[in-house]
mmCIF file of C-alpha atoms in Angstrom:
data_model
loop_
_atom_site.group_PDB
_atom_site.id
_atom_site.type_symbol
_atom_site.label_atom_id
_atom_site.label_comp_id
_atom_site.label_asym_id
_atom_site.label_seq_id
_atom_site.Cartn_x
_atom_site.Cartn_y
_atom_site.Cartn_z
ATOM 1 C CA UNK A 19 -59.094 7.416 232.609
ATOM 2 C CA UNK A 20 -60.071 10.804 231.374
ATOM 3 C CA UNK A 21 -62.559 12.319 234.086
ATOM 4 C CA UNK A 22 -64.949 14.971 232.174
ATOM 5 C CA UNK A 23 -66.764 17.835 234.663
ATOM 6 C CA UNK A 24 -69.921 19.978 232.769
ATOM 7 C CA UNK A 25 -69.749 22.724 235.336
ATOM 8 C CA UNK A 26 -66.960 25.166 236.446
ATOM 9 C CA UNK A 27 -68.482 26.679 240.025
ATOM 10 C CA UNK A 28 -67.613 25.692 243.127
ATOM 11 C CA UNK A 29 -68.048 22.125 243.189
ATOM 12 C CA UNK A 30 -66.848 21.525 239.798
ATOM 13 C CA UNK A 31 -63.615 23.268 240.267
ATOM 14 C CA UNK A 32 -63.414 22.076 243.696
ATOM 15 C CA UNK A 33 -63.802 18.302 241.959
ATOM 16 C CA UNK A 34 -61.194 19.300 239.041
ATOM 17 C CA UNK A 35 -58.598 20.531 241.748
ATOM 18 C CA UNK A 36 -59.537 16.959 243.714
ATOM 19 C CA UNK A 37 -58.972 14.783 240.702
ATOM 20 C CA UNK A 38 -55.990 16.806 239.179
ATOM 21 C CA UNK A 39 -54.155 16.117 242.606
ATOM 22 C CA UNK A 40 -54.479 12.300 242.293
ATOM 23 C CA UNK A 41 -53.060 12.185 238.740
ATOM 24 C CA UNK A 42 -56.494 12.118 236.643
ATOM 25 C CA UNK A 43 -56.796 14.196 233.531
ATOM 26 C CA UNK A 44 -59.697 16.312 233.519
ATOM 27 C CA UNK A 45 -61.864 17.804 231.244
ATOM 28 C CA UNK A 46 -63.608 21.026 232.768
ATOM 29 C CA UNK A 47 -66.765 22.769 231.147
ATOM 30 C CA UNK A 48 -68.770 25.208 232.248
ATOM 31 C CA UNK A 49 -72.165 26.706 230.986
ATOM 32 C CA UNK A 50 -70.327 29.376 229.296
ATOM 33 C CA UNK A 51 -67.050 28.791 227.247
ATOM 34 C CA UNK A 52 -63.673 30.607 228.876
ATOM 35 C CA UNK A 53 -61.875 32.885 226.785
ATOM 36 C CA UNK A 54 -58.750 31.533 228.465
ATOM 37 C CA UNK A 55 -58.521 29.052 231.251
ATOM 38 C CA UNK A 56 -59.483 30.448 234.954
ATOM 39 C CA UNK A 57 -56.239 31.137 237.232
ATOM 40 C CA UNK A 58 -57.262 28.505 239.534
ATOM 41 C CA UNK A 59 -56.464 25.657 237.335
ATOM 42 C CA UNK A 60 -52.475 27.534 236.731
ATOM 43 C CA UNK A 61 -51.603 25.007 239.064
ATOM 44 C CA UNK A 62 -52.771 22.185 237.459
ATOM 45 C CA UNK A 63 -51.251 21.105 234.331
ATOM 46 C CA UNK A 64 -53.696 18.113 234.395
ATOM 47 C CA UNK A 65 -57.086 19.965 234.126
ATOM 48 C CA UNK A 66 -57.865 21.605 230.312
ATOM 49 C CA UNK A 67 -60.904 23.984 230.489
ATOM 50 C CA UNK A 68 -62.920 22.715 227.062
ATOM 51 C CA UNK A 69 -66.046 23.654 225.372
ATOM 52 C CA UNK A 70 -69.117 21.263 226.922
ATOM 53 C CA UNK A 71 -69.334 19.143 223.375
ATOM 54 C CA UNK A 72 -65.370 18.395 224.063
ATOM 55 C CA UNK A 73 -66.173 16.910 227.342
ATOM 56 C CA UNK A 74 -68.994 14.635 226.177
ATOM 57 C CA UNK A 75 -67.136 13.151 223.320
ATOM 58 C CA UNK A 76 -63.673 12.836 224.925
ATOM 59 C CA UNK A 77 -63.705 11.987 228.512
ATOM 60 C CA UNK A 78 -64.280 8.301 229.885
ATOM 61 C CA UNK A 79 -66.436 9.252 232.722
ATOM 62 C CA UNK A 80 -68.657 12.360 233.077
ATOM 63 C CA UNK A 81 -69.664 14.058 236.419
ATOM 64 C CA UNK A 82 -72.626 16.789 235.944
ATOM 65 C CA UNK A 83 -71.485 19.407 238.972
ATOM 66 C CA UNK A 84 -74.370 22.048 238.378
ATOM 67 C CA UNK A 85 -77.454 23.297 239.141
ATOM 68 C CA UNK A 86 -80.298 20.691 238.427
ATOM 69 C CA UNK A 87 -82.411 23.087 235.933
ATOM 70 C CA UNK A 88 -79.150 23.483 233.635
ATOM 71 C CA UNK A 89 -78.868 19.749 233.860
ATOM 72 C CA UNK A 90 -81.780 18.932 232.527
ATOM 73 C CA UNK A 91 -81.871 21.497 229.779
ATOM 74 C CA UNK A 92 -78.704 20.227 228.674
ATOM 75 C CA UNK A 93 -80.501 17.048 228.468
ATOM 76 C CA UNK A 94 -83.462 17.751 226.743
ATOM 77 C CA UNK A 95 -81.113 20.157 224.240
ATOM 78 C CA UNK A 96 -79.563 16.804 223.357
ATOM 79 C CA UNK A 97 -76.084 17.751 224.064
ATOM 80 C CA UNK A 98 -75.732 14.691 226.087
ATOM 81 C CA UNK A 99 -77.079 12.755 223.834
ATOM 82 C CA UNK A 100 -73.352 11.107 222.962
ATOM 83 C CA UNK A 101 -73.107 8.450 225.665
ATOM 84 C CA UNK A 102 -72.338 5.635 224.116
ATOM 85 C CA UNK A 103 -72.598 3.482 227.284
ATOM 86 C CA UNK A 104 -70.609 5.498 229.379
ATOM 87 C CA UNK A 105 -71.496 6.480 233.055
ATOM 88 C CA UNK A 106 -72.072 9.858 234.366
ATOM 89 C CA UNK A 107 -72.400 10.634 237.696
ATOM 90 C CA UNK A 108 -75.007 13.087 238.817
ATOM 91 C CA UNK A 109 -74.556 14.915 241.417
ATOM 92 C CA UNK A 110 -77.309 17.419 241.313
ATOM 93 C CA UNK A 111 -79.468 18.759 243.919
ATOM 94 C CA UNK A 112 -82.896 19.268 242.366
ATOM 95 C CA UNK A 113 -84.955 22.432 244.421
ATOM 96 C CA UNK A 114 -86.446 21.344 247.605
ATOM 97 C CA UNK A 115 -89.495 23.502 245.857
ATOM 98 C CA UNK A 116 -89.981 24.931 242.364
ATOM 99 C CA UNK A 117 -87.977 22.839 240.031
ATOM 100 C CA UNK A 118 -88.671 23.654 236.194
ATOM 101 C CA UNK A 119 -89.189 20.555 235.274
ATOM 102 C CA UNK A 120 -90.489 18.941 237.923
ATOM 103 C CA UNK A 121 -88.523 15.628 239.155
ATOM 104 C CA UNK A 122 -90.714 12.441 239.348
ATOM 105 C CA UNK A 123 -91.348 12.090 243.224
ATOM 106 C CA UNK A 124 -88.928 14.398 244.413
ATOM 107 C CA UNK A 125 -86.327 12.692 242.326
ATOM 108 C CA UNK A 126 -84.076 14.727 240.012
ATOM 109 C CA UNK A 127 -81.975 11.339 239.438
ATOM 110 C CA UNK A 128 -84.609 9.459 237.939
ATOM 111 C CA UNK A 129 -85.613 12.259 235.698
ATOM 112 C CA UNK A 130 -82.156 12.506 234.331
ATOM 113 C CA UNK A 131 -81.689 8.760 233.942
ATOM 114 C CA UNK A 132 -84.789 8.751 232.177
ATOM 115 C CA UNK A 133 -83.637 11.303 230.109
ATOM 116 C CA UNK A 134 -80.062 10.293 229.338
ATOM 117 C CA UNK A 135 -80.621 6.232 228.239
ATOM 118 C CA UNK A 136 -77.222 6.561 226.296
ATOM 119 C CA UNK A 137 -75.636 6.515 229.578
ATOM 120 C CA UNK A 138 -75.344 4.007 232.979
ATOM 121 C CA UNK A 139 -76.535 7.224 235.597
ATOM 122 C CA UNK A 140 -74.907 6.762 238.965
ATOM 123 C CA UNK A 141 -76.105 8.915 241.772
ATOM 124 C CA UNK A 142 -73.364 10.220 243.616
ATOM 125 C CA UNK A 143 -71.373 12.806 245.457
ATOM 126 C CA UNK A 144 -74.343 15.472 245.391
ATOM 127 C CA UNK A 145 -74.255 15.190 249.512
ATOM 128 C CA UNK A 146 -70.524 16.041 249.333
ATOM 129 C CA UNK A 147 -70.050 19.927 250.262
ATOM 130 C CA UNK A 148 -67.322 21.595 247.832
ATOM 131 C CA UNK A 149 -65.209 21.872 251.021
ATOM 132 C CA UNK A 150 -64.930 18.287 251.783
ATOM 133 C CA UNK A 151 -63.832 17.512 248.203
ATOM 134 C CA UNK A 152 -60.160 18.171 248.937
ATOM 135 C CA UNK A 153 -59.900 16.850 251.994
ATOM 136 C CA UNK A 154 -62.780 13.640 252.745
ATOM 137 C CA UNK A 155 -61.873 12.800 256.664
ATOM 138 C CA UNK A 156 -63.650 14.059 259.857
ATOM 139 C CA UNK A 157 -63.080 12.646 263.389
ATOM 140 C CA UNK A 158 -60.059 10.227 261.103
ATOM 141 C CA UNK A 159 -62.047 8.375 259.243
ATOM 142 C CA UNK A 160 -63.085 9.029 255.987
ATOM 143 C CA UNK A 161 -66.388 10.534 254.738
ATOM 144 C CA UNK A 162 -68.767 7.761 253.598
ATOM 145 C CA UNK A 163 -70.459 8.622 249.915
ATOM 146 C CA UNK A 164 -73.641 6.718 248.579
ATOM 147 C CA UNK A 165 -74.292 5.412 245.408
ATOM 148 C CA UNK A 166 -76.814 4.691 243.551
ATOM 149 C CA UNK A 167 -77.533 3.300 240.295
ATOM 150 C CA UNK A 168 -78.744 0.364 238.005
ATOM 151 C CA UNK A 169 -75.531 -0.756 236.556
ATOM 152 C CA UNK A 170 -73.288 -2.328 238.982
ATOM 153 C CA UNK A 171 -70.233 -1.916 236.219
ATOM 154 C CA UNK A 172 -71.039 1.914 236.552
ATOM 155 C CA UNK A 173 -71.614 1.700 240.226
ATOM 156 C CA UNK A 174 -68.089 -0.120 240.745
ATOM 157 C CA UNK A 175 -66.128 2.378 238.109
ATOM 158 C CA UNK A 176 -67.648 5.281 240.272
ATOM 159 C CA UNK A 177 -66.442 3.894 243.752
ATOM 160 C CA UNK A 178 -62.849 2.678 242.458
ATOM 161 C CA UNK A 179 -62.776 7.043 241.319
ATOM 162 C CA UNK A 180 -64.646 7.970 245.150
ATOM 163 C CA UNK A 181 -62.162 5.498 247.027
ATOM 164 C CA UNK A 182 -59.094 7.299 244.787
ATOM 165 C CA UNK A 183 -60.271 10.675 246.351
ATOM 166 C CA UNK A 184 -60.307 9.034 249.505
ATOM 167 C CA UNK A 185 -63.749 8.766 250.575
ATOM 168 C CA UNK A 186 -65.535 5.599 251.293
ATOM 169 C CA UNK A 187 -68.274 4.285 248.773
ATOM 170 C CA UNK A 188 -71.519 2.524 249.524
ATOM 171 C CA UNK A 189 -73.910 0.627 247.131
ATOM 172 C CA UNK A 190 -77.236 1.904 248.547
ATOM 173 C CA UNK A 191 -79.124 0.555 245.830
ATOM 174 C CA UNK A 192 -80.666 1.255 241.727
ATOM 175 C CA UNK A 193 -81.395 4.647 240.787
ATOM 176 C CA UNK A 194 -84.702 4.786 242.943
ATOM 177 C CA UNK A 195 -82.675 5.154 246.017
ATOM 178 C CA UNK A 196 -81.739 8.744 244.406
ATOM 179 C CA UNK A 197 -84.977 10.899 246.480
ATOM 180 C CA UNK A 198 -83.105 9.215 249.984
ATOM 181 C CA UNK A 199 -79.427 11.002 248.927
ATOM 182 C CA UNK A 200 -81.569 14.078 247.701
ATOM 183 C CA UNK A 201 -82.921 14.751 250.775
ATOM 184 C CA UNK A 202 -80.089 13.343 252.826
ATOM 185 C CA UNK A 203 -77.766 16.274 250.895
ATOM 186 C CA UNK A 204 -80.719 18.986 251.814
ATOM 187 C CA UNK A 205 -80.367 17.574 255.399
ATOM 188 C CA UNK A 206 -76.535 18.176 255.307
ATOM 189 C CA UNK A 207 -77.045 21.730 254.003
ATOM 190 C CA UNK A 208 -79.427 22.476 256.864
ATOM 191 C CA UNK A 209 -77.200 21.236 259.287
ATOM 192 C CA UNK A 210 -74.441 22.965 257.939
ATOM 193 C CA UNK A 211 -75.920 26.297 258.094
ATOM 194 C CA UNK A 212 -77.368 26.264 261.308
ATOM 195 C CA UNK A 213 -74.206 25.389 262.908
ATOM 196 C CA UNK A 214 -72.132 27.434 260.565
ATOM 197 C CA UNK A 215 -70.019 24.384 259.751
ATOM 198 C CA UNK A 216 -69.191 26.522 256.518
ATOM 199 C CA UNK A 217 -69.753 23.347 254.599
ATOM 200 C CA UNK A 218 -67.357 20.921 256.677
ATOM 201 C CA UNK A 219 -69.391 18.372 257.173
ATOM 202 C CA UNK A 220 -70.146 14.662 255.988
ATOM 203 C CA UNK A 221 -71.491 11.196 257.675
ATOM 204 C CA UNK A 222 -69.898 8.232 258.559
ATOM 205 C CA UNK A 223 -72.123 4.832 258.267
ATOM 206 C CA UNK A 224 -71.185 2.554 261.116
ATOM 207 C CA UNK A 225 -71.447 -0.949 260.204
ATOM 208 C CA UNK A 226 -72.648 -3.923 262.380
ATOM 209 C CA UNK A 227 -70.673 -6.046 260.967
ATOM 210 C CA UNK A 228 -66.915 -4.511 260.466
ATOM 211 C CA UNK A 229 -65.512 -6.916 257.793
ATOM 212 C CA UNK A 230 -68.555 -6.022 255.345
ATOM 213 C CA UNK A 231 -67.617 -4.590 252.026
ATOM 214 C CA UNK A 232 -69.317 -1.053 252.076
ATOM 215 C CA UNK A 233 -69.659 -1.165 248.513
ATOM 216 C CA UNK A 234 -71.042 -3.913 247.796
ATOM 217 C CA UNK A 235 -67.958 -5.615 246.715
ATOM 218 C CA UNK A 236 -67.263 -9.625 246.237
ATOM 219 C CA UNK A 237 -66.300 -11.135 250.343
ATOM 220 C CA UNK A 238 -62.728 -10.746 250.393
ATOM 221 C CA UNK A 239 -61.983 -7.274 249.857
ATOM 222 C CA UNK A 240 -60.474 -4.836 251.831
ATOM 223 C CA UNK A 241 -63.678 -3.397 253.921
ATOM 224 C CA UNK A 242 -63.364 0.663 255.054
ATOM 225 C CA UNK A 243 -63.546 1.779 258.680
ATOM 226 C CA UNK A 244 -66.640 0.706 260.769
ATOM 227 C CA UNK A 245 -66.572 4.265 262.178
ATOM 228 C CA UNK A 246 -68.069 2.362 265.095
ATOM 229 C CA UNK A 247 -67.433 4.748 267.953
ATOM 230 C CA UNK A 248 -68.755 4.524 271.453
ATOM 231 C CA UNK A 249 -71.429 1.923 272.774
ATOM 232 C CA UNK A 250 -71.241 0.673 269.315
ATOM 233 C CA UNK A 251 -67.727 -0.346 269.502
ATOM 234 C CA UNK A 252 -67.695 -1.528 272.893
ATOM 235 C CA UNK A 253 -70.352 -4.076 271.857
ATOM 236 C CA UNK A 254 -68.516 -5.386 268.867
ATOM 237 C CA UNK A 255 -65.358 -5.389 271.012
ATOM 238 C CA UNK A 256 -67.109 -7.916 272.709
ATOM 239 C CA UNK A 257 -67.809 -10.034 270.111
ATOM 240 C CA UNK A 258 -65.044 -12.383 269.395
ATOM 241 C CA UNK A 259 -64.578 -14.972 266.522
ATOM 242 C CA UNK A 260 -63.568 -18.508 268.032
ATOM 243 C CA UNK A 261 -61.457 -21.428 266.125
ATOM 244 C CA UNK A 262 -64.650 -22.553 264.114
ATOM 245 C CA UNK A 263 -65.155 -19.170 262.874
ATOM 246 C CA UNK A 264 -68.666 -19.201 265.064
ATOM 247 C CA UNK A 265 -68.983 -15.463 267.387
ATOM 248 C CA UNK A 266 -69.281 -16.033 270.774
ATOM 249 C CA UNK A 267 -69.898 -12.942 273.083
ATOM 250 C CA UNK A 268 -66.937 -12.208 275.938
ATOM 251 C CA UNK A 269 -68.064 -12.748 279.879
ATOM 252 C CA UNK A 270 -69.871 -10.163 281.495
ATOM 253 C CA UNK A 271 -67.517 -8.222 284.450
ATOM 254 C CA UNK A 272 -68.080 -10.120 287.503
ATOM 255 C CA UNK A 273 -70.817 -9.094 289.708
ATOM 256 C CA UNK A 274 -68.836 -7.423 292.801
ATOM 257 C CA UNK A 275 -67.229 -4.988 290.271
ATOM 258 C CA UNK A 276 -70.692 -3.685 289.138
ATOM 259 C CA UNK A 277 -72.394 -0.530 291.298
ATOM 260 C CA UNK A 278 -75.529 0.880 291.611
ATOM 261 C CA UNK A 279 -75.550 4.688 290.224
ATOM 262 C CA UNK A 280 -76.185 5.798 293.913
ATOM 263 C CA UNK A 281 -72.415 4.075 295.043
ATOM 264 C CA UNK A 282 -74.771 1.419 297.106
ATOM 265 C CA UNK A 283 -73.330 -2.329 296.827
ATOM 266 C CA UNK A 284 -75.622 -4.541 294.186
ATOM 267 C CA UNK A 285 -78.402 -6.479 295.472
ATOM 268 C CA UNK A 286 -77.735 -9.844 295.646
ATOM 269 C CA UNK A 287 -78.525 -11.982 293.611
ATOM 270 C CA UNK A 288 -81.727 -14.967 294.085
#
């Protein structure tokens, strides 16, 4: 599968690099056409900087990796207007404040879904920092990336490429869901500055039940880590499955071994 990326900053090269390293061929485009490939792609044979038209009509799957205003005026341009069916992921940020045009409530995802029928729109890896694009794992487990769209054929193309990169996908829902992974992404960014993380940074979604397929998959598959950690794992420690395939919850410690925070022996019980 030939991966196409409209936008050459950060991100997008970041992405290219990403992809490139896993044995995808990418198309790279950026608002402005090279007059000879950037020295950051030397190193990789598999990434060919092309005019934005190339990437539209030759890749398989397109990722838009730039700022939300240039998205949409590529949009209403019509120089997306070639998708034949094909998903693109967005992974814009619209403006917290400001945007020209204005996203429907808050949501830049539904105004480019709106505006891009040709294609199945997936919402996804706008809450991913460029940093975390080469290397998806904090704490050893690996960096959990939403998705959200109205296609589940889309949706599962886009987490089989998100699970190659080594992240771990989860269906959060159709395309309405994208305001929740706008802000969540603005969240991120906060965070990130205010602790001067320097963009290494990412969440983890614990699940209650650890053999649930985060992405919405068939029963069956292969589920990601829990990334249940603490309490959390304790209590599904605890939880064991007996011979009927019915939970049952393991004894409590017996009473003499429990303590009162002040060292005094437990009062007995009535």
């Amino acid at each position: 599968m030939i991966v196409g990326i409209i936008g050459r900053g950060r991100m997008g090269s970041a992405l290219a690099r990403a992809l490139a390293a896993h044995g995808r061929p990418v198309l790279i485009a950026g608002r402005g056409e090279p007059a000879r490939p950037p020295d950051h792609f030397a190193p990789y044979p598999g990434i060919r900087p092309v005019p934005t038209g190339a990437v539209v009509a030759g890749a398989d799957l397109v990722v838009l990796m730039l700022p939300f205003a240039a998205a949409v005026e590529l949009a209403l341009a019509g120089r997306l207007d070639d998708g034949r069916g094909r998903t693109v992921i967005d992974a814009t940020n619209p403006p917290t404040a400001g945007a020209a045009p204005p996203a429907p409530a808050g949501s830049g995802g539904r105004l480019l879904a709106e505006l891009l029928p040709q294609w199945r729109v997936v919402k996804a890896l706008n809450t991913v920092p460029a940093g975390m694009l080469d290397e998806p794992v904090l704490d050893g487990r690996p960096v959990t990336v939403p998705l959200a769209g109205d296609h589940p054929a889309a949706k599962a193309e886009v987490s089989a490429l998100v699970r190659r990169l080594g992240f771990a996908p989860v269906d959060v829902g159709g395309i309405d869901r994208a305001p929740a992974l706008e802000s969540l992404a603005d969240l991120l960014m906060a965070i990130s500055s205010r602790h001067a993380l320097r963009g290494r940074i990412g969440f983890q979604v614990a699940l209650a039940e650890p053999g649930a397929a985060m992405d919405g998959g068939p029963p069956g598959r292969t589920p990601v880590d829990s990334g249940l950690s603490g309490p959390a794992h304790a209590e599904a420690a605890r939880r064991v499955p007996t011979a009927g395939g019915e939970r049952q919850r393991r004894p409590p410690p017996a009473a003499e071994s429990i303590r009162s925070p002040a060292g005094r022996p437990p009062r007995p019980s009535r």
